[in-house]
PDB file of C-alpha atoms in Angstrom:
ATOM      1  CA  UNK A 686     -18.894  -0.209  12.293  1.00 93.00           C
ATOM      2  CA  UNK A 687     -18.640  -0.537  16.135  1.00 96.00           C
ATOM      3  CA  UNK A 688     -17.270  -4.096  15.682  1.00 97.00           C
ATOM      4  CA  UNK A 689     -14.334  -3.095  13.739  1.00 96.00           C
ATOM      5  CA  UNK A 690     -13.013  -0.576  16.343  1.00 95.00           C
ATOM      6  CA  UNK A 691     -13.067  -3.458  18.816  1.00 96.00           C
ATOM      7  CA  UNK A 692     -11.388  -5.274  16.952  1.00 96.00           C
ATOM      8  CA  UNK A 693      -9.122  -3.309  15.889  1.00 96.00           C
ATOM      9  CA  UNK A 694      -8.314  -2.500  19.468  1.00 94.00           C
ATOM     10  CA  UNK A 695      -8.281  -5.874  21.326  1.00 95.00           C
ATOM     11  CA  UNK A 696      -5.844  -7.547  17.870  1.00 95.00           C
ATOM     12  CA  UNK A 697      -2.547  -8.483  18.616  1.00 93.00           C
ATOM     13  CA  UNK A 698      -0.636 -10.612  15.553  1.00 90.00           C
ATOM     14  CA  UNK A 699       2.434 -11.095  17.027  1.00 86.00           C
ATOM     15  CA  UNK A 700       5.367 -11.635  15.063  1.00 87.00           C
ATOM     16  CA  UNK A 701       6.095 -15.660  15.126  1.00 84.00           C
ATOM     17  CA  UNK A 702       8.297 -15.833  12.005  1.00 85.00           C
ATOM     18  CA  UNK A 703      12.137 -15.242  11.530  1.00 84.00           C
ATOM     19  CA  UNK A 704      13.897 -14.466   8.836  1.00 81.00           C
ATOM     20  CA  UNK A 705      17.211 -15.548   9.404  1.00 77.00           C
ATOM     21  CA  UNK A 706      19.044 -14.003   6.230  1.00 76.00           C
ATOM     22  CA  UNK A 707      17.247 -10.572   6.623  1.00 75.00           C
ATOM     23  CA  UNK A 708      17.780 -10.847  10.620  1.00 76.00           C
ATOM     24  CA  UNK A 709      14.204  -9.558  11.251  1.00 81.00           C
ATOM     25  CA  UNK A 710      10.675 -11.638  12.772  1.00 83.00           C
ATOM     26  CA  UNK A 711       7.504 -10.777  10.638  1.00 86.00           C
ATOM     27  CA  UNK A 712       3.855 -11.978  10.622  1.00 89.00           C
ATOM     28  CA  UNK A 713       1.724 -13.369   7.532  1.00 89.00           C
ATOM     29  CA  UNK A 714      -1.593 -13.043   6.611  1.00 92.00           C
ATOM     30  CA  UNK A 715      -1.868 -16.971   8.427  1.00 94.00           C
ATOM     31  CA  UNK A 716      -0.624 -15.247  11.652  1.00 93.00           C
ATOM     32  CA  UNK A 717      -3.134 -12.296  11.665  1.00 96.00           C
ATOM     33  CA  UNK A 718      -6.198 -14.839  10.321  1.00 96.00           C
ATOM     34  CA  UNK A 719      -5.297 -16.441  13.512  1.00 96.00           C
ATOM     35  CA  UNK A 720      -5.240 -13.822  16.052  1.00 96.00           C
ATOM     36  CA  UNK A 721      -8.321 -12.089  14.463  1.00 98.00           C
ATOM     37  CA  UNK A 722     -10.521 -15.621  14.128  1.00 98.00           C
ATOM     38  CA  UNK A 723     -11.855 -15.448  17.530  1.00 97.00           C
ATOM     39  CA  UNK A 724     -12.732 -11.722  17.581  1.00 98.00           C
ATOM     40  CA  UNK A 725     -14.399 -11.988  14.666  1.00 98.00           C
ATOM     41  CA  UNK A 726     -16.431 -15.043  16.690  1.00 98.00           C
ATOM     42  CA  UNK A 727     -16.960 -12.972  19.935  1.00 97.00           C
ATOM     43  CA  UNK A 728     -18.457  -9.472  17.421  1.00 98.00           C
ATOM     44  CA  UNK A 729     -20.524 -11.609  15.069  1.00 98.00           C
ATOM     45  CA  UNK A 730     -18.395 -10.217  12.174  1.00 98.00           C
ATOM     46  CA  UNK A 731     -17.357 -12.205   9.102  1.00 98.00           C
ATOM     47  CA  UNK A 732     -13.863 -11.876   7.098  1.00 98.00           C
ATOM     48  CA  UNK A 733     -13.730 -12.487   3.448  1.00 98.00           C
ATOM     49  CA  UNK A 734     -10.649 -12.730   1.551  1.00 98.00           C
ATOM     50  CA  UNK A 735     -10.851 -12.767  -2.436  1.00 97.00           C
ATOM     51  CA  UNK A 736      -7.653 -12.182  -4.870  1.00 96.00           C
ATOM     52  CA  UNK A 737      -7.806 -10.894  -8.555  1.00 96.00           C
ATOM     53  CA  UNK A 738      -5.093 -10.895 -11.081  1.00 93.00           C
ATOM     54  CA  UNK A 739      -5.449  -7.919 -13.104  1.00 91.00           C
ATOM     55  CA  UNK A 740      -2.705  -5.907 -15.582  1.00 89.00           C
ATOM     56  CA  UNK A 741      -1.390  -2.973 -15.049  1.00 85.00           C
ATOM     57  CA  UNK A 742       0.870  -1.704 -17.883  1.00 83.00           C
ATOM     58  CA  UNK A 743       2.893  -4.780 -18.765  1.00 84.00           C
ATOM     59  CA  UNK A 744       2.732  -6.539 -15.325  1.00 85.00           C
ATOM     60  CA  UNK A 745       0.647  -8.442 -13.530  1.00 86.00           C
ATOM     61  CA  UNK A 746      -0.356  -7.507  -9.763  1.00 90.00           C
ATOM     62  CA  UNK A 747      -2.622  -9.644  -7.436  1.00 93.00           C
ATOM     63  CA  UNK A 748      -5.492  -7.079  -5.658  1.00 95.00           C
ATOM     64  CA  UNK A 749      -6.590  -8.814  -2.592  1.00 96.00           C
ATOM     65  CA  UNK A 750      -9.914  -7.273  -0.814  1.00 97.00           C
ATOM     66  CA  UNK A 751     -10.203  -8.264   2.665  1.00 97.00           C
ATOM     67  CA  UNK A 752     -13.712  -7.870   3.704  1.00 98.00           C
ATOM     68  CA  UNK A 753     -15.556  -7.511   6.330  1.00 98.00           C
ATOM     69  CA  UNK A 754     -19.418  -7.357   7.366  1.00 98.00           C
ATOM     70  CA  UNK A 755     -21.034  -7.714  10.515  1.00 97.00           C
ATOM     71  CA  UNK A 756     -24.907  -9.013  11.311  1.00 96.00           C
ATOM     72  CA  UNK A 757     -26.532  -5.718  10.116  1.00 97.00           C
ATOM     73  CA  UNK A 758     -24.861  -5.843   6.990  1.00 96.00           C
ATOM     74  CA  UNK A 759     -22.251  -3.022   7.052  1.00 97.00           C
ATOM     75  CA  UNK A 760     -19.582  -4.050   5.160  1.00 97.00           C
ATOM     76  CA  UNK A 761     -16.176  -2.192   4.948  1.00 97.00           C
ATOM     77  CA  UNK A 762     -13.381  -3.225   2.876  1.00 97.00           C
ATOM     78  CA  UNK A 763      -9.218  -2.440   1.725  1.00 96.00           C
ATOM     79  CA  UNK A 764      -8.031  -3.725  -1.098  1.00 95.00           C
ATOM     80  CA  UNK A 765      -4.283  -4.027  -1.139  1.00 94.00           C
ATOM     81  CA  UNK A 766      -1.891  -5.408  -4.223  1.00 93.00           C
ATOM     82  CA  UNK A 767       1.212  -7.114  -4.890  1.00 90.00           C
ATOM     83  CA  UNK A 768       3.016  -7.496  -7.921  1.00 86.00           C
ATOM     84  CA  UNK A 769       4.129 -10.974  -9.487  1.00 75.00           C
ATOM     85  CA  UNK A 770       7.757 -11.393 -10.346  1.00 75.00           C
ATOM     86  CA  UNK A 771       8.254 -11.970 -13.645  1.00 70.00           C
ATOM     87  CA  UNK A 772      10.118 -15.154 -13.057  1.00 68.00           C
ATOM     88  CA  UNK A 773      11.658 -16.411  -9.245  1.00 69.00           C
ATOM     89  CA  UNK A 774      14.444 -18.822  -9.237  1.00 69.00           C
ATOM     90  CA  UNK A 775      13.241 -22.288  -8.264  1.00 75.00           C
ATOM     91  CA  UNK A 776       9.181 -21.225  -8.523  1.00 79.00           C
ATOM     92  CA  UNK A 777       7.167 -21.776 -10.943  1.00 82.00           C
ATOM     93  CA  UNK A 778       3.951 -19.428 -11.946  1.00 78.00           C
ATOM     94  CA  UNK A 779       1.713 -21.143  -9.830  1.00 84.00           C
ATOM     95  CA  UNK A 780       4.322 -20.273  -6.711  1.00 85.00           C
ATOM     96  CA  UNK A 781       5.005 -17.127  -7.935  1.00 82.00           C
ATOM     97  CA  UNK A 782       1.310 -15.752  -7.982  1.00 84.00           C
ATOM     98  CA  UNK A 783       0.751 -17.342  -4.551  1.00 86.00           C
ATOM     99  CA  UNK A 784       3.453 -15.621  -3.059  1.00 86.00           C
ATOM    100  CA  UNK A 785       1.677 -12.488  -4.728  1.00 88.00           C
ATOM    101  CA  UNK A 786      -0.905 -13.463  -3.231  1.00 91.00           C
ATOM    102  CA  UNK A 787       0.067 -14.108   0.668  1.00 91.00           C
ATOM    103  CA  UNK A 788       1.525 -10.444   0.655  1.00 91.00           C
ATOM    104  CA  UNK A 789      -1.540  -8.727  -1.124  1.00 93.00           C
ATOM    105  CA  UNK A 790      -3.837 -10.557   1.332  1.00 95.00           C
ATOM    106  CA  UNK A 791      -1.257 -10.203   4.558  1.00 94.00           C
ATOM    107  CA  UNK A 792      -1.519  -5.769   3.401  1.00 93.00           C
ATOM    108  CA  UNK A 793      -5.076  -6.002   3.045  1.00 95.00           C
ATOM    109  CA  UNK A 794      -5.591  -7.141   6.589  1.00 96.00           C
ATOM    110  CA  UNK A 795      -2.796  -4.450   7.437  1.00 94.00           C
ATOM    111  CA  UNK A 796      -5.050  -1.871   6.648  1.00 94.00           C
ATOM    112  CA  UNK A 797      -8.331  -3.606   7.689  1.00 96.00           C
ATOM    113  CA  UNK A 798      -7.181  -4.104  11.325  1.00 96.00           C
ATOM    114  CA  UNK A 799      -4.839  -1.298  11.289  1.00 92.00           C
ATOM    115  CA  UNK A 800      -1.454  -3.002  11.891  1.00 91.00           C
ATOM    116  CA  UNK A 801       1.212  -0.595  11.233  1.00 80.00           C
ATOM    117  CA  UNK A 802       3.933  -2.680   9.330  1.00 68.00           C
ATOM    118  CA  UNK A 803       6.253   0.079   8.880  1.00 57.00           C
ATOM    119  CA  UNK A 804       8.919  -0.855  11.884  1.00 52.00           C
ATOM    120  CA  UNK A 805       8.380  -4.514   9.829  1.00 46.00           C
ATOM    121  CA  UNK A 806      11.464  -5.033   7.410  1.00 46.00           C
ATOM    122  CA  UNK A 807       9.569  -7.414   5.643  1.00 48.00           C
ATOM    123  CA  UNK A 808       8.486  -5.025   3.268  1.00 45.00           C
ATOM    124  CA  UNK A 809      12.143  -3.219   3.777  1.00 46.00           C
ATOM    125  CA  UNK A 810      14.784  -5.753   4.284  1.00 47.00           C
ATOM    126  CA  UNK A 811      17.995  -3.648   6.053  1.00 52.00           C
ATOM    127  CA  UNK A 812      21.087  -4.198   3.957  1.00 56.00           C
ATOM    128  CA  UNK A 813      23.521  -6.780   5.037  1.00 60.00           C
ATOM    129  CA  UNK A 814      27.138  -5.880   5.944  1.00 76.00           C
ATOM    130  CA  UNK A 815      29.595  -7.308   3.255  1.00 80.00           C
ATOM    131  CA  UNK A 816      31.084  -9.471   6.060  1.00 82.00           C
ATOM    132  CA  UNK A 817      27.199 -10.599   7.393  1.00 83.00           C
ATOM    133  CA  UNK A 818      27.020 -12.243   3.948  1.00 86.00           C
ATOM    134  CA  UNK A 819      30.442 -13.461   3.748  1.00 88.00           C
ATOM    135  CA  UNK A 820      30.086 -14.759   7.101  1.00 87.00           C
ATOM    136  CA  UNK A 821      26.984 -16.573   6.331  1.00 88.00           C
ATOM    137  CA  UNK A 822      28.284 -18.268   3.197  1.00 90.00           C
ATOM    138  CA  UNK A 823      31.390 -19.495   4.850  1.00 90.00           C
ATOM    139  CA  UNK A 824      28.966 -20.806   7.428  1.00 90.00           C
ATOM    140  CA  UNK A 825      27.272 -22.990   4.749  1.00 90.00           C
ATOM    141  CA  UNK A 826      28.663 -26.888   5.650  1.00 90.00           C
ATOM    142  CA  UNK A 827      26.964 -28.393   2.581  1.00 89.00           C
ATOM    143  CA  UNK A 828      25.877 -27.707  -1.305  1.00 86.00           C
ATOM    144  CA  UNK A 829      22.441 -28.173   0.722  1.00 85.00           C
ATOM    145  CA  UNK A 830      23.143 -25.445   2.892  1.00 86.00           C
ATOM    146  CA  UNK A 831      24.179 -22.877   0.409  1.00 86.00           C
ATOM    147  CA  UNK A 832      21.561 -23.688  -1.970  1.00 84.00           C
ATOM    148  CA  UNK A 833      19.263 -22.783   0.626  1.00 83.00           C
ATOM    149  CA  UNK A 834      20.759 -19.080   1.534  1.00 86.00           C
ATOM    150  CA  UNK A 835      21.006 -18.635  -2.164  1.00 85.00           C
ATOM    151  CA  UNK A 836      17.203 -19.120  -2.266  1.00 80.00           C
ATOM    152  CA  UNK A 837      16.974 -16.375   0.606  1.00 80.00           C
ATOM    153  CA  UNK A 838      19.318 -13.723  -1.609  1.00 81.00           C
ATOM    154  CA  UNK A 839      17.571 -11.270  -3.174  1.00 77.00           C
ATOM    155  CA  UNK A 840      18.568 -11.048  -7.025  1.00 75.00           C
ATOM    156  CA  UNK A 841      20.686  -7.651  -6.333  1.00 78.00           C
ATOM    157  CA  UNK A 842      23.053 -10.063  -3.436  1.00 82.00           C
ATOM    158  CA  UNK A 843      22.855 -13.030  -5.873  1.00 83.00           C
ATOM    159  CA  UNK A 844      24.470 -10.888  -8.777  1.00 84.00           C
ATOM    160  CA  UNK A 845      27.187  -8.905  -6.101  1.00 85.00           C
ATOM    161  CA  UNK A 846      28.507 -12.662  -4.689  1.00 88.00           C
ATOM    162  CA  UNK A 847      27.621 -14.740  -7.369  1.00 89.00           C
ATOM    163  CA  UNK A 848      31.546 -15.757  -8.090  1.00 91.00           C
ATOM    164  CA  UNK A 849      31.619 -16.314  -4.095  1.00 91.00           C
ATOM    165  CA  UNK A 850      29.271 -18.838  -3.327  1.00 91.00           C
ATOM    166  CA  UNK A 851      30.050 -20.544  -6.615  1.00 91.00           C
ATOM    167  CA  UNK A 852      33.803 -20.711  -5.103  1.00 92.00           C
ATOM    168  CA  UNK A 853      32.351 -22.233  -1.465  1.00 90.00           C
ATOM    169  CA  UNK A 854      30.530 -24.698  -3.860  1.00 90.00           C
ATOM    170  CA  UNK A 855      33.638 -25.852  -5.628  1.00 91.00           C
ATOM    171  CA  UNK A 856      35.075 -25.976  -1.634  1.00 92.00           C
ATOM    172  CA  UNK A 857      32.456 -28.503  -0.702  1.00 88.00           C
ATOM    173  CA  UNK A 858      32.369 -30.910  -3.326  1.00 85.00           C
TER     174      UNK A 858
END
């Protein structure tokens, strides 16, 4: 599909999002829908997004197909998945699939548009120096605060400075 190259070529999904606790910018599947709306427009291609839950072993993954077909009907599509966490802190199932979701979809338009993601440490997050992490929880000025980086903490930081950010707690009350 002629289209596609174009597309493919003329595409640029630049990163607008920071993650502050990983110390890295990243783009969602919003981002690229975005950037790739108006080429689609100008090539007389349409996108179609679609999600399915489906089980392998004893989890649950979302497969999202991004799709896409121009006027004489040649479609091409990449399916990508994501798995669900069994449970997230402060999510409930409805969150927790739609977060699924957003990163099945955001892969499938990866590899639809060809968007390398591997420089991208959203799917990698580089590991945090002890004192990055200490740093940052000392730098929490209210419960507010803290409860907020603890939401960004992977479960594997949660369970190393657990005892930590319950002491800064006890500090701020």
């Amino acid at each position: 599909m002629k289209e596609l190259i174009e597309i493919q070529k003329n595409l640029r999904a630049p990163k607008a999002h920071r993650n502050e606790f990983g110390g890295f910018n990243y783009r969602s599947a919003e981002d690229i829908l975005e950037a790739v709306k108006p080429l689609l427009a100008e090539h007389g291609c349409v996108l179609t997004l679609t999600d399915e839950i489906v089980l392998i072993g004893d989890r649950y993954y979302v497969r999202a197909t991004a799709r896409i077909s121009n006027s004489e009907k040649e479609i091409i599509t990449v399916s990508a998945y994501a798995r669900e966490e069994a449970q997230k802190k402060g999510m409930d199932a409805a969150q927790i699939t739609g977060a699924a979701s957003s990163y099945a979809r955001k892969y499938a338009l990866n590899g639809l548009f060809c968007i390398d993601d591997t420089r991208d440490p959203d799917g990698q997050v580089p590991e945090k120096t002890k004192e990055d992490i200490l740093k940052q929880i000392e730098d929490c000025k209210t419960v507010a605060d803290l409860h907020e980086l603890w939401n960004r903490m992977d479960d594997k930081t949660r369970q190393e400075y657990k005892e930590i950010v319950k002491q800064r707690k006890n500090q701020l009350l």
